[in-house]
XYZ file of C-alpha atoms in Angstrom:
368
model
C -21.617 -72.923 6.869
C -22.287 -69.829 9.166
C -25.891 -68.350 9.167
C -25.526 -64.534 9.667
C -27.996 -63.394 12.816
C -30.565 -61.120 11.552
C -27.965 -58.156 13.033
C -25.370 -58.745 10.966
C -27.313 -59.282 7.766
C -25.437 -57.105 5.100
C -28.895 -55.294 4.339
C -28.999 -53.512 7.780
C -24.951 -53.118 8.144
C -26.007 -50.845 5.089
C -28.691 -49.378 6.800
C -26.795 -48.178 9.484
C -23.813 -46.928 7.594
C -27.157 -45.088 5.382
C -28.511 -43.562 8.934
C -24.654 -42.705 10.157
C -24.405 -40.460 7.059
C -27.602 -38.879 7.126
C -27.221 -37.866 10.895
C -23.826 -36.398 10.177
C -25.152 -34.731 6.994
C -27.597 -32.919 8.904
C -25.456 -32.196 11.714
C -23.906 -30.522 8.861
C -26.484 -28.133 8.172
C -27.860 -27.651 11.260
C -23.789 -26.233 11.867
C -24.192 -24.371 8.273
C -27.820 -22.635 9.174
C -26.435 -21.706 12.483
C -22.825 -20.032 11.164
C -25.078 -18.280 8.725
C -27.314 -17.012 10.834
C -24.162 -15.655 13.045
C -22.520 -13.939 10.752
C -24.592 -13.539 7.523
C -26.924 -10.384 8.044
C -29.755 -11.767 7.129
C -32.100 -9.637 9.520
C -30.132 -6.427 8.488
C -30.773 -4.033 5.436
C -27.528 -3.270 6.284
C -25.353 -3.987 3.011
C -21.985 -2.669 4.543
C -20.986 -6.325 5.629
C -20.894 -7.653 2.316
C -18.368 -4.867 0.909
C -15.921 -6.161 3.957
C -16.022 -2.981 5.252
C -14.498 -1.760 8.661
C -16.525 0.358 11.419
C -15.715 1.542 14.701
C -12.462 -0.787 14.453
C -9.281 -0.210 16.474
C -6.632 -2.511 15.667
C -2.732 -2.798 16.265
C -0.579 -3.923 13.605
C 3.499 -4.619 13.904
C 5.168 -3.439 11.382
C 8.884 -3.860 12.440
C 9.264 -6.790 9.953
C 8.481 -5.245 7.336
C 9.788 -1.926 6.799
C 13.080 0.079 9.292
C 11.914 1.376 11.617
C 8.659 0.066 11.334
C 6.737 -0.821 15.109
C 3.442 -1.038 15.865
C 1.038 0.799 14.013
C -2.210 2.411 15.350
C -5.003 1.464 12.502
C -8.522 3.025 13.161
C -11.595 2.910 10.881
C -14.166 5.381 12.116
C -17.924 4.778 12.674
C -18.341 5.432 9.013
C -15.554 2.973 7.896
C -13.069 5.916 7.236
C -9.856 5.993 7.618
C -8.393 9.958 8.778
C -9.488 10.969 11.435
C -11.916 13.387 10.319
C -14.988 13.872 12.984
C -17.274 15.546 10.568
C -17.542 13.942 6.952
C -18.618 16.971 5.382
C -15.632 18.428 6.309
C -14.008 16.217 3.435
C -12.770 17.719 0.758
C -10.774 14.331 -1.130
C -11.625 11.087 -0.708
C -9.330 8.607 -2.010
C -10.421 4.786 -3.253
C -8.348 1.817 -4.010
C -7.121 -1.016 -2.349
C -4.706 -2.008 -0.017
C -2.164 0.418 -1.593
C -4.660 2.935 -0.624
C -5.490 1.708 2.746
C -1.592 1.540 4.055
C -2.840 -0.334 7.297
C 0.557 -1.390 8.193
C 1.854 2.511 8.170
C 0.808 5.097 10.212
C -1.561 7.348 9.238
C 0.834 10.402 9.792
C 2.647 8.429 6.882
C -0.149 7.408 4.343
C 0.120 9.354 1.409
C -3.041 11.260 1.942
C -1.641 13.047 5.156
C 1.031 14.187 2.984
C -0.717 15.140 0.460
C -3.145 17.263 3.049
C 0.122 18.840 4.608
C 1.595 19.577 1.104
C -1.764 21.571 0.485
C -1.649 23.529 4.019
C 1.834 24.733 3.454
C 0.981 25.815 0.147
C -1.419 27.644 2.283
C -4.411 25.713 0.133
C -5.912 23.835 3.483
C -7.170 20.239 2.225
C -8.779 17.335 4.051
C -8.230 14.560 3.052
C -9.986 10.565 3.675
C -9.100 7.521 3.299
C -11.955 5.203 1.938
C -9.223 2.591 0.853
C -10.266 -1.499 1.661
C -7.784 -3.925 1.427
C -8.644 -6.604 -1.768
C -11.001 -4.211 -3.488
C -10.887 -3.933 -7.120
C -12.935 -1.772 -9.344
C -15.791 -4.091 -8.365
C -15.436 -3.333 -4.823
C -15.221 0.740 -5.786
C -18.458 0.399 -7.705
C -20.518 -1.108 -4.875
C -18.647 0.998 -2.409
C -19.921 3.696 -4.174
C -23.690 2.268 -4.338
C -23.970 1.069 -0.935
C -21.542 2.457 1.034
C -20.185 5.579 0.698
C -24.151 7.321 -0.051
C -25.014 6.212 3.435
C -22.381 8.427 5.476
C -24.137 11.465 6.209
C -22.848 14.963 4.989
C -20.153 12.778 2.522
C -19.995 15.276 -0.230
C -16.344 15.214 -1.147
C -15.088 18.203 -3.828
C -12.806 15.273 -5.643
C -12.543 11.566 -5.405
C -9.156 10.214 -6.197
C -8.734 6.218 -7.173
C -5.797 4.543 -7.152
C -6.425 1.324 -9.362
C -5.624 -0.812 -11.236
C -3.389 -4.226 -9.904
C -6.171 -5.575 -8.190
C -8.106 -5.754 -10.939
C -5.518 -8.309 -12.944
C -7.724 -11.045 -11.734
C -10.824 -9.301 -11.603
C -12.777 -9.733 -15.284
C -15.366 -11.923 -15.583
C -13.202 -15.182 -16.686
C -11.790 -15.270 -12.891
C -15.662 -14.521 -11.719
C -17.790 -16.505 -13.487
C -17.311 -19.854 -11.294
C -18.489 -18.055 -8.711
C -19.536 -14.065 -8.650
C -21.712 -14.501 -11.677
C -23.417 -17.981 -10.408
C -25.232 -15.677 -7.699
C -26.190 -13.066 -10.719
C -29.622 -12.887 -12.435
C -32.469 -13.179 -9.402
C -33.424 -11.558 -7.113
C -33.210 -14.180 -4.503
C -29.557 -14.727 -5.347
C -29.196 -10.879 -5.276
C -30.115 -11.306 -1.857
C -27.848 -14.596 -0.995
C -25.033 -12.043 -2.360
C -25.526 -8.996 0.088
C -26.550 -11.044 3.264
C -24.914 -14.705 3.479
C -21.814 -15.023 5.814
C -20.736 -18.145 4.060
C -21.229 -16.826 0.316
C -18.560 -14.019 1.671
C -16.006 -16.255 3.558
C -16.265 -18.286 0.139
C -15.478 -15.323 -2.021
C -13.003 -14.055 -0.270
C -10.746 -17.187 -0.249
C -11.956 -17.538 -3.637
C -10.309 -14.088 -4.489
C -7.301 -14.800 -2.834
C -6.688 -18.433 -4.526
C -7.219 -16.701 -7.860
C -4.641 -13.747 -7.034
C -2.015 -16.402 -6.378
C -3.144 -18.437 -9.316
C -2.786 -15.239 -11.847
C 0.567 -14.782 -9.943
C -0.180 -11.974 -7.635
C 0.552 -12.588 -4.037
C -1.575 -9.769 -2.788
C -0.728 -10.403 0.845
C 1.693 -7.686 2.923
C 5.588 -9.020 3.322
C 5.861 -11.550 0.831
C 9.510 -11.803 0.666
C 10.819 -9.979 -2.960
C 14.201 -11.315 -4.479
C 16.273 -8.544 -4.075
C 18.132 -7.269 -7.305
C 21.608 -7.319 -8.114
C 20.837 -4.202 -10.951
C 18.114 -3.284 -13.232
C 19.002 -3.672 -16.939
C 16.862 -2.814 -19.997
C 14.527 -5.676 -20.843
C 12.999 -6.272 -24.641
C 9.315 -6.601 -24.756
C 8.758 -9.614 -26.244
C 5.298 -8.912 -27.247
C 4.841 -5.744 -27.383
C 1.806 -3.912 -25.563
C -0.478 -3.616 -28.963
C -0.159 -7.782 -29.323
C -0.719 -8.248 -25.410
C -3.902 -6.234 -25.123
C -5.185 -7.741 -28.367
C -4.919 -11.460 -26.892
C -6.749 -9.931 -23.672
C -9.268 -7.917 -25.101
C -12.226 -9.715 -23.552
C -10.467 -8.852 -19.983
C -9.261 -5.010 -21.035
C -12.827 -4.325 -21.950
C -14.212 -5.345 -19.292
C -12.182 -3.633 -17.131
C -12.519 -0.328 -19.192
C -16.132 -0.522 -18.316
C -15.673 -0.965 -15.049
C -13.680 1.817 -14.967
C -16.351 3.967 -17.327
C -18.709 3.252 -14.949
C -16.842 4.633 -11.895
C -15.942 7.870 -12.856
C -19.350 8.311 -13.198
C -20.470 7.160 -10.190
C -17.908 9.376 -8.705
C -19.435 12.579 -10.498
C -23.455 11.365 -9.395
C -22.002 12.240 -5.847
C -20.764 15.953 -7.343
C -17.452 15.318 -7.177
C -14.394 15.293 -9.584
C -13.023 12.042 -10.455
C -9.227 11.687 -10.374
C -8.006 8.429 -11.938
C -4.316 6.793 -10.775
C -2.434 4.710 -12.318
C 0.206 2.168 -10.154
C 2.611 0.109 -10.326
C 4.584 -3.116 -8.781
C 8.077 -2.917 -7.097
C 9.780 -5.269 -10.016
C 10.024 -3.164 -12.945
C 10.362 0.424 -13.555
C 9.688 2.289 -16.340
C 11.490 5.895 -18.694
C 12.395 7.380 -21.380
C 10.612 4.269 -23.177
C 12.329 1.863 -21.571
C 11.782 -1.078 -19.860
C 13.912 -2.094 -17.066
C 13.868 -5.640 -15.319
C 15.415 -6.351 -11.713
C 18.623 -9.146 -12.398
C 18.611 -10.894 -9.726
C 21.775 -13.062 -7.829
C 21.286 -16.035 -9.838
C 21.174 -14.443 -13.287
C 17.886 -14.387 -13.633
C 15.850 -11.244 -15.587
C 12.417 -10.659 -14.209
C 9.729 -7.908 -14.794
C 6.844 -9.400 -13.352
C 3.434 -9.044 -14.313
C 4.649 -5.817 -15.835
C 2.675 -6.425 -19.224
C -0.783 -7.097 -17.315
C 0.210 -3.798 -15.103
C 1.378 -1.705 -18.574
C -2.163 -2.981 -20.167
C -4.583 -1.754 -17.091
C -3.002 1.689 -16.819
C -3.236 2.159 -20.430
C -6.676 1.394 -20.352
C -7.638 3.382 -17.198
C -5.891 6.417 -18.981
C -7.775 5.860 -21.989
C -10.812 5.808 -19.961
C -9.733 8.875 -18.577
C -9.528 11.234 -21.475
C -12.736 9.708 -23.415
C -14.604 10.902 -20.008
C -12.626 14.233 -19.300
C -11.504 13.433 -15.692
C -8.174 14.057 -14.330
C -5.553 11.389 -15.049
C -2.947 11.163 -13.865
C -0.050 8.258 -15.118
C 2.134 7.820 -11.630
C 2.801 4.247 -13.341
C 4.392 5.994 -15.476
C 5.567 9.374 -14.297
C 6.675 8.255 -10.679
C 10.239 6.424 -10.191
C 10.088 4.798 -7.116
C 12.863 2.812 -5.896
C 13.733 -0.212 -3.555
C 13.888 1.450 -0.016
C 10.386 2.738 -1.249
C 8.298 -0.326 -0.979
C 8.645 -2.967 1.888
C 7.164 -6.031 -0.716
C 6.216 -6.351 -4.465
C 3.056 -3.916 -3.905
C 2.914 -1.750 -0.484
C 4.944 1.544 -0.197
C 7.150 1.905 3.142
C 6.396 5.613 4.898
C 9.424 6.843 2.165
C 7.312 5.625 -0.519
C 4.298 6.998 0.726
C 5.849 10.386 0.967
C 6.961 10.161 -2.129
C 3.473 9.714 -3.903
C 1.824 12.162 -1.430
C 4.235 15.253 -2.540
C 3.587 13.392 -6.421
C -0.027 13.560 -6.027
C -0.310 17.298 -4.794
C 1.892 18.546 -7.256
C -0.245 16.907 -10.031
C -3.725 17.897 -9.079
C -3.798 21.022 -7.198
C -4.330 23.217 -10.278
C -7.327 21.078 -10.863
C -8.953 20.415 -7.886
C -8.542 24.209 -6.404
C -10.452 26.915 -8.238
C-alpha cells in the first residue's frame, strides 16, 4: 500500500486547482475593470459614445465590390457627427434620420440621396441644405435618444424639417428582442448610468443586435450576396396583412409608439417631421399586387415582405393621427435590381432615384 506524502494529499491537489481558478478569475476582472475604464466613459458626461456616434472621423471605404463602378469612397463625419459637409449647422435646413440606408457610407456623398435632393431644390431655384444625421444599426430607438442626447447638443442645429427614413431596422427592435438585455439595465438609476457610460455593456449590445438581426432573418450587413432573379411573378399573400399584424400586435404597437414619440421629438426642436417609408430589394409592390423574385432553382421568395408591409403601414398610420408629412416610398417608389447593390443599400442609381422621389414629394410642404 502507498502512503500519499502530505503534497499529494487529494485535499491540497484541490486546493491548488481552488487557488489556480481564483487567480485567473481575478486576472479576469482586473482585464474587465481595465477595458472598461478604456473605453467606457465613465469620467465623461459625454453621452454621445453610447449612441455609437461618429466625430471628427475620416475613413476610406472600397466600394468596387459592391456596386460598378464603385472605388473607394471618401466617408467623413464632422465634429458634430454629421455627415454633409456643412461648416455651420445652422445653416441646415433638412436633416435626415435613419439608418444605414440613410447613412450610404459606402457611396459618395455627391451620390447620397440628400445631395440630390439639395441639387433638385437649387435648380428648382428653391436653395436647400441638406444633413445627413443617418447611423448605421439605428432603429427608432436609436432616433429617439439621438434626438435626446445628441442632436440638442450641436450648437445652432435648428433644422426647418427633419426627414426619417424608418422602418426595417426596427423588425427586431420591440421589446420581445430587448428584454434579455436592453430592459435588464432599465428601472435605476445606477443601471441608467451602466447604460450611457460602460464600454462593455455597448460592445455587448451591439453584437447582441446584430445576432438578433440574423436570427429574425435580416442580414443587416453591406454586400451580403442576393440570389439574383430569373423574373418577378405575382405572389398570393397567404395571410393577408389584417391577420399578420393581428398575430404581432404586441410588436406593431410598440413600434407605433416609438414612432408617436418621434415625431414629436422632432417638432420640440421646431421642426417639421417627415416620415418615410422603405423597402427591401426582394419584393416590389403596384397596382395591389405583390410580386416575388423566382429565382434559378424555382424557388418564389418575397422576403420579410409581410414584417416590411406591417411597419410602413403602421408608420403611415402614425403619420396621419399626428398630421406630419408622410410619405409611402415603400409603396410609391419602384426601384429595380441595378438600384440596390444587396437586399437593403441603394447603389448611387438608387440613390438618385429616391433623391429626385423625395424632392418631388415634399417641396410643396416644406417651402412656404
Amino acid at each position: 500500500m502507498t502512503v500519499p506524502v502530505d503534497g499529494d494529499r487529494p485535499g491540497r491537489r484541490l486546493a491548488r486547482i481552488g487557488l489556480i481558478v481564483v487567480a485567473n478569475l481575478a486576472l479576469l476582472l482586473v482585464g474587465l475593470v481595465i477595458l472598461e475604464l478604456g473605453f467606457g466613459s465613465w469620467f465623461s458626461d459625454d453621452h454621445l459614445d453610447a449612441l455609437n456616434i461618429l466625430r471628427g472621423r475620416e475613413i476610406l471605404f472600397e466600394a468596387s465590390k459592391l456596386y460598378p463602378g464603385g472605388g473607394k469612397v471618401h466617408y467623413v463625419r464632422d465634429r458634430y457627427g454629421l455627415r454633409g459637409g456643412v461648416d455651420d449647422p445652422r445653416r441646415v435646413d433638412l436633416l435626415t434620420l435613419g439608418g444605414s440606408t440613410t447613412d450610404q457610407r459606402y457611396l459618395p456623398l455627391e451620390a447620397t440621396f440628400q445631395a440630390v435632393l439639395e441639387r433638385a431644390a437649387a435648380a428648382d431655384g428653391r436653395p436647400l441644405v441638406v444633413t445627413n444625421a443617418g447611423m448605421d444599426g439605428h432603429s427608432t430607438i436609436g432616433h429617439l435618444a439621438a434626438l435626446e442626447l445628441w442632436l440638442p447638443r450641436i450648437p445652432g442645429l435648428a433644422p426647418r424639417a427633419v426627414l426619417a427614413l424608418i422602418g426595417i431596422n426596427d423588425i427586431n427592435a420591440d421589446s420581445r428582442v430587448r428584454s434579455a438585455f436592453d430592459r435588464s439595465l432599465e428601472g435605476s438609476a445606477w443601471r441608467d448610468r451602466v447604460r450611457l457610460h460602460s464600454g462593455l455593456w455597448r460592445l455587448g449590445r451591439n453584437l447582441h443586435g446584430l445576432w438578433q438581426a440574423r436570427l429574425g432573418g435580416m442580414d443587416l450587413g453591406h454586400g451580403q450576396p442576393m440570389e439574383a432573379a430569373v423574373a418577378w411573378v405575382e405572389l398570393a399573400d397567404a395571410e393577408g396583412a389584417d391577420a399578420f399584424a393581428a398575430r404581432h400586435r404586441a410588436h406593431l404597437e410598440a413600434y407605433r409608439e416609438r414612432v408617436g414619440r418621434l415625431v414629436d421629438g422632432v417638432r420640440a426642436m421646431g421642426a417639421e417631421a417627415i416620415l418615410v417609408t422603405q423597402k427591401t430589394a426582394d419584393f416590389r409592390l403596384g397596382d395591389g399586387r405583390l410580386l416575388g423574385r423566382r429565382l434559378a432553382d424555382g424557388r418564389l421568395t418575397a422576403g420579410n415582405q409581410a414584417w416590411i408591409r406591417a411597419i410602413a403601414a403602421a408608420t403611415m398610420a402614425v403619420c396621419h393621427e399626428k398630421g406630419a408629412i408622410c410619405v409611402d416610398m415603400a409603396l410609391e417608389l419602384d426601384l429595380h435590381d441595378g438600384d440596390y447593390y444587396d437586399l437593403l443599400h441603394t447603389t448611387p442609381a438608387g440613390s438618385r432615384k429616391i433623391g429626385e422621389y423625395l424632392y418631388a414629394r415634399i417641396k410643396d410642404r416644406i417651402f412656404p
